[in-house]
Amino acid sequence: MLVFLKIAGLFAATAVAEITGCYLPWLVLKQGKPAWLLIPAAISLALFAWLLTLHPNAAGRTYAAYGGMYIAVALVWLHFVDGVQLTRWDVAGAFVALLGMAIIALQPASMS
């Protein structure tokens, strides 16, 4: 269980870094926010890339498992940052995505 929490926490931090790094340029381009927001966006995207390197699995497997957490974090972002109420379908989809992440990330080492 501790291994899963460590993986999930690292993936969650990675997702926040990626979403932040993409959201700030969106604000600049779509909402006319100041261009200086591109600087923390670039830093956030560099942090995102670095965080992905902290996983011991092959890159493709790490990206596949990360995708499940990204979905869940993006929905949390949708609710808290964009102010959109989540539906039961959003919650169910996030649960399925996280289950997929757990299956990929926690597979036995002999299967790798």
PDB file of N, CA and C in Angstrom:
ATOM      1  N   MET A   1       0.820  -1.190   0.000  1.00  0.00           N
ATOM      2  CA  MET A   1       0.000   0.000   0.000  1.00  0.00           C
ATOM      3  C   MET A   1       0.870   1.262   0.000  1.00  0.00           C
ATOM      4  N   LEU A   2       1.963   1.236   0.738  1.00  0.00           N
ATOM      5  CA  LEU A   2       2.863   2.391   0.795  1.00  0.00           C
ATOM      6  C   LEU A   2       3.472   2.664  -0.580  1.00  0.00           C
ATOM      7  N   VAL A   3       3.810   1.611  -1.302  1.00  0.00           N
ATOM      8  CA  VAL A   3       4.366   1.774  -2.647  1.00  0.00           C
ATOM      9  C   VAL A   3       3.342   2.456  -3.545  1.00  0.00           C
ATOM     10  N   PHE A   4       2.093   2.017  -3.463  1.00  0.00           N
ATOM     11  CA  PHE A   4       1.046   2.625  -4.281  1.00  0.00           C
ATOM     12  C   PHE A   4       0.866   4.097  -3.944  1.00  0.00           C
ATOM     13  N   LEU A   5       0.869   4.442  -2.663  1.00  0.00           N
ATOM     14  CA  LEU A   5       0.701   5.836  -2.261  1.00  0.00           C
ATOM     15  C   LEU A   5       1.861   6.699  -2.753  1.00  0.00           C
ATOM     16  N   LYS A   6       3.069   6.141  -2.726  1.00  0.00           N
ATOM     17  CA  LYS A   6       4.233   6.881  -3.218  1.00  0.00           C
ATOM     18  C   LYS A   6       4.109   7.123  -4.722  1.00  0.00           C
ATOM     19  N   ILE A   7       3.743   6.095  -5.459  1.00  0.00           N
ATOM     20  CA  ILE A   7       3.577   6.221  -6.908  1.00  0.00           C
ATOM     21  C   ILE A   7       2.460   7.214  -7.219  1.00  0.00           C
ATOM     22  N   ALA A   8       1.328   7.058  -6.545  1.00  0.00           N
ATOM     23  CA  ALA A   8       0.177   7.931  -6.796  1.00  0.00           C
ATOM     24  C   ALA A   8       0.509   9.386  -6.461  1.00  0.00           C
ATOM     25  N   GLY A   9       1.205   9.611  -5.359  1.00  0.00           N
ATOM     26  CA  GLY A   9       1.581  10.974  -4.978  1.00  0.00           C
ATOM     27  C   GLY A   9       2.520  11.611  -5.993  1.00  0.00           C
ATOM     28  N   LEU A  10       3.482  10.835  -6.464  1.00  0.00           N
ATOM     29  CA  LEU A  10       4.413  11.344  -7.470  1.00  0.00           C
ATOM     30  C   LEU A  10       3.685  11.642  -8.778  1.00  0.00           C
ATOM     31  N   PHE A  11       2.785  10.751  -9.174  1.00  0.00           N
ATOM     32  CA  PHE A  11       1.997  10.992 -10.382  1.00  0.00           C
ATOM     33  C   PHE A  11       1.095  12.215 -10.216  1.00  0.00           C
ATOM     34  N   ALA A  12       0.509  12.387  -9.045  1.00  0.00           N
ATOM     35  CA  ALA A  12      -0.362  13.552  -8.818  1.00  0.00           C
ATOM     36  C   ALA A  12       0.448  14.852  -8.929  1.00  0.00           C
ATOM     37  N   ALA A  13       1.621  14.883  -8.320  1.00  0.00           N
ATOM     38  CA  ALA A  13       2.480  16.076  -8.419  1.00  0.00           C
ATOM     39  C   ALA A  13       2.889  16.323  -9.869  1.00  0.00           C
ATOM     40  N   THR A  14       3.168  15.255 -10.592  1.00  0.00           N
ATOM     41  CA  THR A  14       3.532  15.356 -11.999  1.00  0.00           C
ATOM     42  C   THR A  14       2.381  15.949 -12.806  1.00  0.00           C
ATOM     43  N   ALA A  15       1.174  15.484 -12.530  1.00  0.00           N
ATOM     44  CA  ALA A  15      -0.002  15.976 -13.258  1.00  0.00           C
ATOM     45  C   ALA A  15      -0.258  17.455 -12.973  1.00  0.00           C
ATOM     46  N   VAL A  16      -0.111  17.854 -11.727  1.00  0.00           N
ATOM     47  CA  VAL A  16      -0.300  19.271 -11.389  1.00  0.00           C
ATOM     48  C   VAL A  16       0.729  20.129 -12.132  1.00  0.00           C
ATOM     49  N   ALA A  17       1.968  19.657 -12.189  1.00  0.00           N
ATOM     50  CA  ALA A  17       3.003  20.409 -12.907  1.00  0.00           C
ATOM     51  C   ALA A  17       2.665  20.508 -14.390  1.00  0.00           C
ATOM     52  N   GLU A  18       2.206  19.421 -14.983  1.00  0.00           N
ATOM     53  CA  GLU A  18       1.872  19.444 -16.411  1.00  0.00           C
ATOM     54  C   GLU A  18       0.673  20.343 -16.678  1.00  0.00           C
ATOM     55  N   ILE A  19      -0.369  20.191 -15.898  1.00  0.00           N
ATOM     56  CA  ILE A  19      -1.574  20.990 -16.117  1.00  0.00           C
ATOM     57  C   ILE A  19      -1.281  22.470 -15.907  1.00  0.00           C
ATOM     58  N   THR A  20      -0.520  22.802 -14.877  1.00  0.00           N
ATOM     59  CA  THR A  20      -0.150  24.199 -14.641  1.00  0.00           C
ATOM     60  C   THR A  20       0.651  24.742 -15.820  1.00  0.00           C
ATOM     61  N   GLY A  21       1.601  23.946 -16.300  1.00  0.00           N
ATOM     62  CA  GLY A  21       2.429  24.368 -17.420  1.00  0.00           C
ATOM     63  C   GLY A  21       1.659  24.574 -18.711  1.00  0.00           C
ATOM     64  N   CYS A  22       0.529  23.925 -18.838  1.00  0.00           N
ATOM     65  CA  CYS A  22      -0.322  24.112 -20.021  1.00  0.00           C
ATOM     66  C   CYS A  22      -1.410  25.161 -19.792  1.00  0.00           C
ATOM     67  N   TYR A  23      -1.859  25.292 -18.567  1.00  0.00           N
ATOM     68  CA  TYR A  23      -2.937  26.226 -18.244  1.00  0.00           C
ATOM     69  C   TYR A  23      -2.482  27.680 -18.320  1.00  0.00           C
ATOM     70  N   LEU A  24      -1.275  27.949 -17.870  1.00  0.00           N
ATOM     71  CA  LEU A  24      -0.786  29.334 -17.892  1.00  0.00           C
ATOM     72  C   LEU A  24      -0.683  29.896 -19.312  1.00  0.00           C
ATOM     73  N   PRO A  25      -0.118  29.152 -20.282  1.00  0.00           N
ATOM     74  CA  PRO A  25      -0.138  29.677 -21.656  1.00  0.00           C
ATOM     75  C   PRO A  25      -1.571  29.826 -22.194  1.00  0.00           C
ATOM     76  N   TRP A  26      -2.437  28.947 -21.794  1.00  0.00           N
ATOM     77  CA  TRP A  26      -3.840  29.062 -22.203  1.00  0.00           C
ATOM     78  C   TRP A  26      -4.424  30.385 -21.715  1.00  0.00           C
ATOM     79  N   LEU A  27      -4.092  30.745 -20.470  1.00  0.00           N
ATOM     80  CA  LEU A  27      -4.565  32.028 -19.942  1.00  0.00           C
ATOM     81  C   LEU A  27      -4.016  33.197 -20.755  1.00  0.00           C
ATOM     82  N   VAL A  28      -2.737  33.102 -21.132  1.00  0.00           N
ATOM     83  CA  VAL A  28      -2.105  34.171 -21.911  1.00  0.00           C
ATOM     84  C   VAL A  28      -2.767  34.277 -23.287  1.00  0.00           C
ATOM     85  N   LEU A  29      -2.953  33.151 -23.949  1.00  0.00           N
ATOM     86  CA  LEU A  29      -3.454  33.159 -25.320  1.00  0.00           C
ATOM     87  C   LEU A  29      -4.962  33.353 -25.429  1.00  0.00           C
ATOM     88  N   LYS A  30      -5.708  32.826 -24.475  1.00  0.00           N
ATOM     89  CA  LYS A  30      -7.170  32.863 -24.577  1.00  0.00           C
ATOM     90  C   LYS A  30      -7.818  33.965 -23.758  1.00  0.00           C
ATOM     91  N   GLN A  31      -7.162  34.374 -22.679  1.00  0.00           N
ATOM     92  CA  GLN A  31      -7.788  35.362 -21.805  1.00  0.00           C
ATOM     93  C   GLN A  31      -6.990  36.657 -21.680  1.00  0.00           C
ATOM     94  N   GLY A  32      -5.954  36.776 -22.487  1.00  0.00           N
ATOM     95  CA  GLY A  32      -5.191  38.015 -22.507  1.00  0.00           C
ATOM     96  C   GLY A  32      -4.411  38.309 -21.239  1.00  0.00           C
ATOM     97  N   LYS A  33      -4.062  37.284 -20.487  1.00  0.00           N
ATOM     98  CA  LYS A  33      -3.260  37.486 -19.273  1.00  0.00           C
ATOM     99  C   LYS A  33      -1.836  37.862 -19.666  1.00  0.00           C
ATOM    100  N   PRO A  34      -1.054  38.395 -18.721  1.00  0.00           N
ATOM    101  CA  PRO A  34       0.299  38.875 -19.043  1.00  0.00           C
ATOM    102  C   PRO A  34       1.230  37.762 -19.543  1.00  0.00           C
ATOM    103  N   ALA A  35       2.082  38.121 -20.493  1.00  0.00           N
ATOM    104  CA  ALA A  35       3.006  37.164 -21.107  1.00  0.00           C
ATOM    105  C   ALA A  35       4.024  36.615 -20.115  1.00  0.00           C
ATOM    106  N   TRP A  36       4.290  37.320 -19.021  1.00  0.00           N
ATOM    107  CA  TRP A  36       5.265  36.816 -18.048  1.00  0.00           C
ATOM    108  C   TRP A  36       4.815  35.481 -17.446  1.00  0.00           C
ATOM    109  N   LEU A  37       3.536  35.141 -17.575  1.00  0.00           N
ATOM    110  CA  LEU A  37       3.058  33.841 -17.084  1.00  0.00           C
ATOM    111  C   LEU A  37       3.680  32.670 -17.846  1.00  0.00           C
ATOM    112  N   LEU A  38       4.272  32.969 -19.000  1.00  0.00           N
ATOM    113  CA  LEU A  38       4.938  31.910 -19.763  1.00  0.00           C
ATOM    114  C   LEU A  38       6.204  31.425 -19.059  1.00  0.00           C
ATOM    115  N   ILE A  39       6.790  32.251 -18.216  1.00  0.00           N
ATOM    116  CA  ILE A  39       8.010  31.848 -17.486  1.00  0.00           C
ATOM    117  C   ILE A  39       7.687  30.760 -16.457  1.00  0.00           C
ATOM    118  N   PRO A  40       6.709  30.958 -15.548  1.00  0.00           N
ATOM    119  CA  PRO A  40       6.392  29.858 -14.648  1.00  0.00           C
ATOM    120  C   PRO A  40       5.810  28.649 -15.390  1.00  0.00           C
ATOM    121  N   ALA A  41       5.179  28.888 -16.541  1.00  0.00           N
ATOM    122  CA  ALA A  41       4.670  27.765 -17.333  1.00  0.00           C
ATOM    123  C   ALA A  41       5.826  26.890 -17.805  1.00  0.00           C
ATOM    124  N   ALA A  42       6.873  27.508 -18.304  1.00  0.00           N
ATOM    125  CA  ALA A  42       8.044  26.754 -18.772  1.00  0.00           C
ATOM    126  C   ALA A  42       8.712  26.015 -17.621  1.00  0.00           C
ATOM    127  N   ILE A  43       8.819  26.665 -16.483  1.00  0.00           N
ATOM    128  CA  ILE A  43       9.406  26.018 -15.302  1.00  0.00           C
ATOM    129  C   ILE A  43       8.555  24.816 -14.887  1.00  0.00           C
ATOM    130  N   SER A  44       7.246  24.996 -14.906  1.00  0.00           N
ATOM    131  CA  SER A  44       6.338  23.928 -14.523  1.00  0.00           C
ATOM    132  C   SER A  44       6.445  22.735 -15.476  1.00  0.00           C
ATOM    133  N   LEU A  45       6.568  23.009 -16.762  1.00  0.00           N
ATOM    134  CA  LEU A  45       6.703  21.914 -17.725  1.00  0.00           C
ATOM    135  C   LEU A  45       8.050  21.209 -17.589  1.00  0.00           C
ATOM    136  N   ALA A  46       9.102  21.952 -17.242  1.00  0.00           N
ATOM    137  CA  ALA A  46      10.399  21.321 -16.986  1.00  0.00           C
ATOM    138  C   ALA A  46      10.308  20.438 -15.742  1.00  0.00           C
ATOM    139  N   LEU A  47       9.613  20.927 -14.711  1.00  0.00           N
ATOM    140  CA  LEU A  47       9.394  20.125 -13.503  1.00  0.00           C
ATOM    141  C   LEU A  47       8.619  18.862 -13.831  1.00  0.00           C
ATOM    142  N   PHE A  48       7.602  18.979 -14.663  1.00  0.00           N
ATOM    143  CA  PHE A  48       6.818  17.832 -15.108  1.00  0.00           C
ATOM    144  C   PHE A  48       7.718  16.768 -15.741  1.00  0.00           C
ATOM    145  N   ALA A  49       8.558  17.182 -16.671  1.00  0.00           N
ATOM    146  CA  ALA A  49       9.443  16.234 -17.346  1.00  0.00           C
ATOM    147  C   ALA A  49      10.402  15.580 -16.362  1.00  0.00           C
ATOM    148  N   TRP A  50      10.942  16.358 -15.449  1.00  0.00           N
ATOM    149  CA  TRP A  50      11.872  15.805 -14.454  1.00  0.00           C
ATOM    150  C   TRP A  50      11.168  14.803 -13.542  1.00  0.00           C
ATOM    151  N   LEU A  51       9.958  15.128 -13.095  1.00  0.00           N
ATOM    152  CA  LEU A  51       9.235  14.222 -12.209  1.00  0.00           C
ATOM    153  C   LEU A  51       8.974  12.871 -12.871  1.00  0.00           C
ATOM    154  N   LEU A  52       8.724  12.866 -14.174  1.00  0.00           N
ATOM    155  CA  LEU A  52       8.505  11.592 -14.866  1.00  0.00           C
ATOM    156  C   LEU A  52       9.758  10.715 -14.853  1.00  0.00           C
ATOM    157  N   THR A  53      10.930  11.327 -14.742  1.00  0.00           N
ATOM    158  CA  THR A  53      12.166  10.538 -14.742  1.00  0.00           C
ATOM    159  C   THR A  53      12.411   9.843 -13.407  1.00  0.00           C
ATOM    160  N   LEU A  54      11.654  10.184 -12.382  1.00  0.00           N
ATOM    161  CA  LEU A  54      11.874   9.592 -11.058  1.00  0.00           C
ATOM    162  C   LEU A  54      11.287   8.193 -10.914  1.00  0.00           C
ATOM    163  N   HIS A  55      10.570   7.737 -11.919  1.00  0.00           N
ATOM    164  CA  HIS A  55       9.968   6.402 -11.863  1.00  0.00           C
ATOM    165  C   HIS A  55      10.941   5.368 -12.417  1.00  0.00           C
ATOM    166  N   PRO A  56      11.013   4.194 -11.779  1.00  0.00           N
ATOM    167  CA  PRO A  56      11.983   3.189 -12.201  1.00  0.00           C
ATOM    168  C   PRO A  56      11.557   2.392 -13.432  1.00  0.00           C
ATOM    169  N   ASN A  57      10.290   2.445 -13.813  1.00  0.00           N
ATOM    170  CA  ASN A  57       9.812   1.647 -14.946  1.00  0.00           C
ATOM    171  C   ASN A  57      10.246   2.260 -16.274  1.00  0.00           C
ATOM    172  N   ALA A  58      10.092   1.464 -17.326  1.00  0.00           N
ATOM    173  CA  ALA A  58      10.366   1.962 -18.676  1.00  0.00           C
ATOM    174  C   ALA A  58       9.476   3.168 -18.953  1.00  0.00           C
ATOM    175  N   ALA A  59       9.956   4.072 -19.774  1.00  0.00           N
ATOM    176  CA  ALA A  59       9.242   5.318 -20.031  1.00  0.00           C
ATOM    177  C   ALA A  59       7.813   5.078 -20.514  1.00  0.00           C
ATOM    178  N   GLY A  60       7.619   4.168 -21.456  1.00  0.00           N
ATOM    179  CA  GLY A  60       6.278   3.915 -21.988  1.00  0.00           C
ATOM    180  C   GLY A  60       5.312   3.431 -20.927  1.00  0.00           C
ATOM    181  N   ARG A  61       5.773   2.557 -20.052  1.00  0.00           N
ATOM    182  CA  ARG A  61       4.915   2.059 -18.978  1.00  0.00           C
ATOM    183  C   ARG A  61       4.613   3.173 -17.979  1.00  0.00           C
ATOM    184  N   THR A  62       5.615   3.980 -17.679  1.00  0.00           N
ATOM    185  CA  THR A  62       5.400   5.107 -16.773  1.00  0.00           C
ATOM    186  C   THR A  62       4.365   6.060 -17.357  1.00  0.00           C
ATOM    187  N   TYR A  63       4.488   6.398 -18.649  1.00  0.00           N
ATOM    188  CA  TYR A  63       3.536   7.314 -19.283  1.00  0.00           C
ATOM    189  C   TYR A  63       2.134   6.721 -19.298  1.00  0.00           C
ATOM    190  N   ALA A  64       2.031   5.427 -19.551  1.00  0.00           N
ATOM    191  CA  ALA A  64       0.715   4.780 -19.594  1.00  0.00           C
ATOM    192  C   ALA A  64       0.042   4.835 -18.225  1.00  0.00           C
ATOM    193  N   ALA A  65       0.787   4.502 -17.189  1.00  0.00           N
ATOM    194  CA  ALA A  65       0.214   4.528 -15.840  1.00  0.00           C
ATOM    195  C   ALA A  65      -0.096   5.962 -15.424  1.00  0.00           C
ATOM    196  N   TYR A  66       0.784   6.878 -15.756  1.00  0.00           N
ATOM    197  CA  TYR A  66       0.586   8.283 -15.417  1.00  0.00           C
ATOM    198  C   TYR A  66      -0.706   8.836 -16.008  1.00  0.00           C
ATOM    199  N   GLY A  67      -1.059   8.357 -17.184  1.00  0.00           N
ATOM    200  CA  GLY A  67      -2.266   8.838 -17.847  1.00  0.00           C
ATOM    201  C   GLY A  67      -3.515   8.700 -16.992  1.00  0.00           C
ATOM    202  N   GLY A  68      -3.599   7.632 -16.217  1.00  0.00           N
ATOM    203  CA  GLY A  68      -4.752   7.449 -15.338  1.00  0.00           C
ATOM    204  C   GLY A  68      -4.830   8.517 -14.264  1.00  0.00           C
ATOM    205  N   MET A  69      -3.692   8.843 -13.662  1.00  0.00           N
ATOM    206  CA  MET A  69      -3.673   9.889 -12.644  1.00  0.00           C
ATOM    207  C   MET A  69      -3.927  11.251 -13.271  1.00  0.00           C
ATOM    208  N   TYR A  70      -3.402  11.472 -14.476  1.00  0.00           N
ATOM    209  CA  TYR A  70      -3.625  12.742 -15.159  1.00  0.00           C
ATOM    210  C   TYR A  70      -5.121  12.994 -15.334  1.00  0.00           C
ATOM    211  N   ILE A  71      -5.863  11.982 -15.723  1.00  0.00           N
ATOM    212  CA  ILE A  71      -7.306  12.123 -15.900  1.00  0.00           C
ATOM    213  C   ILE A  71      -7.960  12.563 -14.598  1.00  0.00           C
ATOM    214  N   ALA A  72      -7.623  11.897 -13.516  1.00  0.00           N
ATOM    215  CA  ALA A  72      -8.225  12.233 -12.223  1.00  0.00           C
ATOM    216  C   ALA A  72      -7.859  13.643 -11.778  1.00  0.00           C
ATOM    217  N   VAL A  73      -6.604  14.015 -11.906  1.00  0.00           N
ATOM    218  CA  VAL A  73      -6.168  15.353 -11.487  1.00  0.00           C
ATOM    219  C   VAL A  73      -6.793  16.424 -12.380  1.00  0.00           C
ATOM    220  N   ALA A  74      -6.906  16.146 -13.670  1.00  0.00           N
ATOM    221  CA  ALA A  74      -7.539  17.117 -14.567  1.00  0.00           C
ATOM    222  C   ALA A  74      -8.996  17.365 -14.172  1.00  0.00           C
ATOM    223  N   LEU A  75      -9.683  16.330 -13.723  1.00  0.00           N
ATOM    224  CA  LEU A  75     -11.070  16.515 -13.275  1.00  0.00           C
ATOM    225  C   LEU A  75     -11.130  17.300 -11.964  1.00  0.00           C
ATOM    226  N   VAL A  76     -10.188  17.075 -11.073  1.00  0.00           N
ATOM    227  CA  VAL A  76     -10.119  17.869  -9.842  1.00  0.00           C
ATOM    228  C   VAL A  76      -9.850  19.331 -10.208  1.00  0.00           C
ATOM    229  N   TRP A  77      -8.942  19.557 -11.149  1.00  0.00           N
ATOM    230  CA  TRP A  77      -8.656  20.907 -11.644  1.00  0.00           C
ATOM    231  C   TRP A  77      -9.927  21.529 -12.218  1.00  0.00           C
ATOM    232  N   LEU A  78     -10.650  20.773 -13.024  1.00  0.00           N
ATOM    233  CA  LEU A  78     -11.895  21.248 -13.623  1.00  0.00           C
ATOM    234  C   LEU A  78     -12.846  21.769 -12.551  1.00  0.00           C
ATOM    235  N   HIS A  79     -12.923  21.049 -11.458  1.00  0.00           N
ATOM    236  CA  HIS A  79     -13.835  21.439 -10.382  1.00  0.00           C
ATOM    237  C   HIS A  79     -13.329  22.654  -9.605  1.00  0.00           C
ATOM    238  N   PHE A  80     -12.080  22.594  -9.143  1.00  0.00           N
ATOM    239  CA  PHE A  80     -11.591  23.628  -8.231  1.00  0.00           C
ATOM    240  C   PHE A  80     -11.066  24.874  -8.929  1.00  0.00           C
ATOM    241  N   VAL A  81     -10.499  24.747 -10.106  1.00  0.00           N
ATOM    242  CA  VAL A  81      -9.950  25.910 -10.798  1.00  0.00           C
ATOM    243  C   VAL A  81     -10.975  26.493 -11.780  1.00  0.00           C
ATOM    244  N   ASP A  82     -11.588  25.625 -12.560  1.00  0.00           N
ATOM    245  CA  ASP A  82     -12.563  26.102 -13.548  1.00  0.00           C
ATOM    246  C   ASP A  82     -13.964  26.274 -12.976  1.00  0.00           C
ATOM    247  N   GLY A  83     -14.195  25.726 -11.778  1.00  0.00           N
ATOM    248  CA  GLY A  83     -15.485  25.893 -11.120  1.00  0.00           C
ATOM    249  C   GLY A  83     -16.625  25.107 -11.732  1.00  0.00           C
ATOM    250  N   VAL A  84     -16.295  24.002 -12.395  1.00  0.00           N
ATOM    251  CA  VAL A  84     -17.316  23.172 -13.030  1.00  0.00           C
ATOM    252  C   VAL A  84     -17.671  22.006 -12.098  1.00  0.00           C
ATOM    253  N   GLN A  85     -18.945  21.818 -11.878  1.00  0.00           N
ATOM    254  CA  GLN A  85     -19.406  20.712 -11.033  1.00  0.00           C
ATOM    255  C   GLN A  85     -19.168  19.386 -11.748  1.00  0.00           C
ATOM    256  N   LEU A  86     -18.537  18.443 -11.070  1.00  0.00           N
ATOM    257  CA  LEU A  86     -18.296  17.127 -11.667  1.00  0.00           C
ATOM    258  C   LEU A  86     -19.582  16.318 -11.672  1.00  0.00           C
ATOM    259  N   THR A  87     -19.726  15.497 -12.696  1.00  0.00           N
ATOM    260  CA  THR A  87     -20.875  14.598 -12.777  1.00  0.00           C
ATOM    261  C   THR A  87     -20.488  13.235 -12.229  1.00  0.00           C
ATOM    262  N   ARG A  88     -21.460  12.402 -12.031  1.00  0.00           N
ATOM    263  CA  ARG A  88     -21.152  11.035 -11.585  1.00  0.00           C
ATOM    264  C   ARG A  88     -20.353  10.305 -12.649  1.00  0.00           C
ATOM    265  N   TRP A  89     -20.517  10.695 -13.912  1.00  0.00           N
ATOM    266  CA  TRP A  89     -19.754  10.087 -14.995  1.00  0.00           C
ATOM    267  C   TRP A  89     -18.285  10.502 -14.918  1.00  0.00           C
ATOM    268  N   ASP A  90     -18.031  11.738 -14.559  1.00  0.00           N
ATOM    269  CA  ASP A  90     -16.655  12.192 -14.348  1.00  0.00           C
ATOM    270  C   ASP A  90     -15.993  11.373 -13.245  1.00  0.00           C
ATOM    271  N   VAL A  91     -16.699  11.233 -12.133  1.00  0.00           N
ATOM    272  CA  VAL A  91     -16.154  10.509 -10.983  1.00  0.00           C
ATOM    273  C   VAL A  91     -15.925   9.040 -11.336  1.00  0.00           C
ATOM    274  N   ALA A  92     -16.887   8.428 -12.017  1.00  0.00           N
ATOM    275  CA  ALA A  92     -16.738   7.022 -12.416  1.00  0.00           C
ATOM    276  C   ALA A  92     -15.559   6.865 -13.378  1.00  0.00           C
ATOM    277  N   GLY A  93     -15.429   7.785 -14.330  1.00  0.00           N
ATOM    278  CA  GLY A  93     -14.308   7.722 -15.268  1.00  0.00           C
ATOM    279  C   GLY A  93     -12.964   7.867 -14.578  1.00  0.00           C
ATOM    280  N   ALA A  94     -12.898   8.767 -13.602  1.00  0.00           N
ATOM    281  CA  ALA A  94     -11.657   8.940 -12.844  1.00  0.00           C
ATOM    282  C   ALA A  94     -11.321   7.672 -12.072  1.00  0.00           C
ATOM    283  N   PHE A  95     -12.333   7.035 -11.490  1.00  0.00           N
ATOM    284  CA  PHE A  95     -12.106   5.793 -10.752  1.00  0.00           C
ATOM    285  C   PHE A  95     -11.551   4.709 -11.675  1.00  0.00           C
ATOM    286  N   VAL A  96     -12.139   4.562 -12.851  1.00  0.00           N
ATOM    287  CA  VAL A  96     -11.672   3.559 -13.811  1.00  0.00           C
ATOM    288  C   VAL A  96     -10.238   3.877 -14.242  1.00  0.00           C
ATOM    289  N   ALA A  97      -9.948   5.150 -14.494  1.00  0.00           N
ATOM    290  CA  ALA A  97      -8.598   5.554 -14.899  1.00  0.00           C
ATOM    291  C   ALA A  97      -7.577   5.244 -13.804  1.00  0.00           C
ATOM    292  N   LEU A  98      -7.951   5.536 -12.548  1.00  0.00           N
ATOM    293  CA  LEU A  98      -7.039   5.253 -11.428  1.00  0.00           C
ATOM    294  C   LEU A  98      -6.849   3.753 -11.231  1.00  0.00           C
ATOM    295  N   LEU A  99      -7.890   2.989 -11.466  1.00  0.00           N
ATOM    296  CA  LEU A  99      -7.762   1.529 -11.397  1.00  0.00           C
ATOM    297  C   LEU A  99      -6.780   1.047 -12.463  1.00  0.00           C
ATOM    298  N   GLY A 100      -6.898   1.593 -13.660  1.00  0.00           N
ATOM    299  CA  GLY A 100      -5.957   1.245 -14.720  1.00  0.00           C
ATOM    300  C   GLY A 100      -4.530   1.619 -14.357  1.00  0.00           C
ATOM    301  N   MET A 101      -4.361   2.799 -13.765  1.00  0.00           N
ATOM    302  CA  MET A 101      -3.035   3.223 -13.325  1.00  0.00           C
ATOM    303  C   MET A 101      -2.466   2.220 -12.324  1.00  0.00           C
ATOM    304  N   ALA A 102      -3.298   1.816 -11.363  1.00  0.00           N
ATOM    305  CA  ALA A 102      -2.837   0.885 -10.321  1.00  0.00           C
ATOM    306  C   ALA A 102      -2.452  -0.461 -10.932  1.00  0.00           C
ATOM    307  N   ILE A 103      -3.232  -0.946 -11.867  1.00  0.00           N
ATOM    308  CA  ILE A 103      -2.928  -2.238 -12.506  1.00  0.00           C
ATOM    309  C   ILE A 103      -1.585  -2.179 -13.220  1.00  0.00           C
ATOM    310  N   ILE A 104      -1.356  -1.109 -13.955  1.00  0.00           N
ATOM    311  CA  ILE A 104      -0.094  -0.983 -14.703  1.00  0.00           C
ATOM    312  C   ILE A 104       1.076  -0.739 -13.746  1.00  0.00           C
ATOM    313  N   ALA A 105       0.934   0.151 -12.799  1.00  0.00           N
ATOM    314  CA  ALA A 105       2.041   0.542 -11.924  1.00  0.00           C
ATOM    315  C   ALA A 105       2.431  -0.526 -10.921  1.00  0.00           C
ATOM    316  N   LEU A 106       1.464  -1.330 -10.496  1.00  0.00           N
ATOM    317  CA  LEU A 106       1.722  -2.301  -9.429  1.00  0.00           C
ATOM    318  C   LEU A 106       1.877  -3.735  -9.911  1.00  0.00           C
ATOM    319  N   GLN A 107       2.047  -3.907 -11.206  1.00  0.00           N
ATOM    320  CA  GLN A 107       2.213  -5.270 -11.696  1.00  0.00           C
ATOM    321  C   GLN A 107       3.456  -5.913 -11.093  1.00  0.00           C
ATOM    322  N   PRO A 108       3.440  -7.214 -10.923  1.00  0.00           N
ATOM    323  CA  PRO A 108       4.606  -7.898 -10.337  1.00  0.00           C
ATOM    324  C   PRO A 108       5.872  -7.648 -11.163  1.00  0.00           C
ATOM    325  N   ALA A 109       6.983  -7.503 -10.483  1.00  0.00           N
ATOM    326  CA  ALA A 109       8.256  -7.205 -11.143  1.00  0.00           C
ATOM    327  C   ALA A 109       8.627  -8.274 -12.158  1.00  0.00           C
ATOM    328  N   SER A 110       8.256  -9.512 -11.920  1.00  0.00           N
ATOM    329  CA  SER A 110       8.610 -10.592 -12.847  1.00  0.00           C
ATOM    330  C   SER A 110       7.864 -10.468 -14.168  1.00  0.00           C
ATOM    331  N   MET A 111       6.813  -9.643 -14.201  1.00  0.00           N
ATOM    332  CA  MET A 111       6.037  -9.443 -15.420  1.00  0.00           C
ATOM    333  C   MET A 111       6.610  -8.309 -16.263  1.00  0.00           C
ATOM    334  N   SER A 112       7.487  -7.499 -15.670  1.00  0.00           N
ATOM    335  CA  SER A 112       8.012  -6.307 -16.366  1.00  0.00           C
ATOM    336  C   SER A 112       8.864  -6.690 -17.547  1.00  0.00           C
TER     337      SER A 112
END
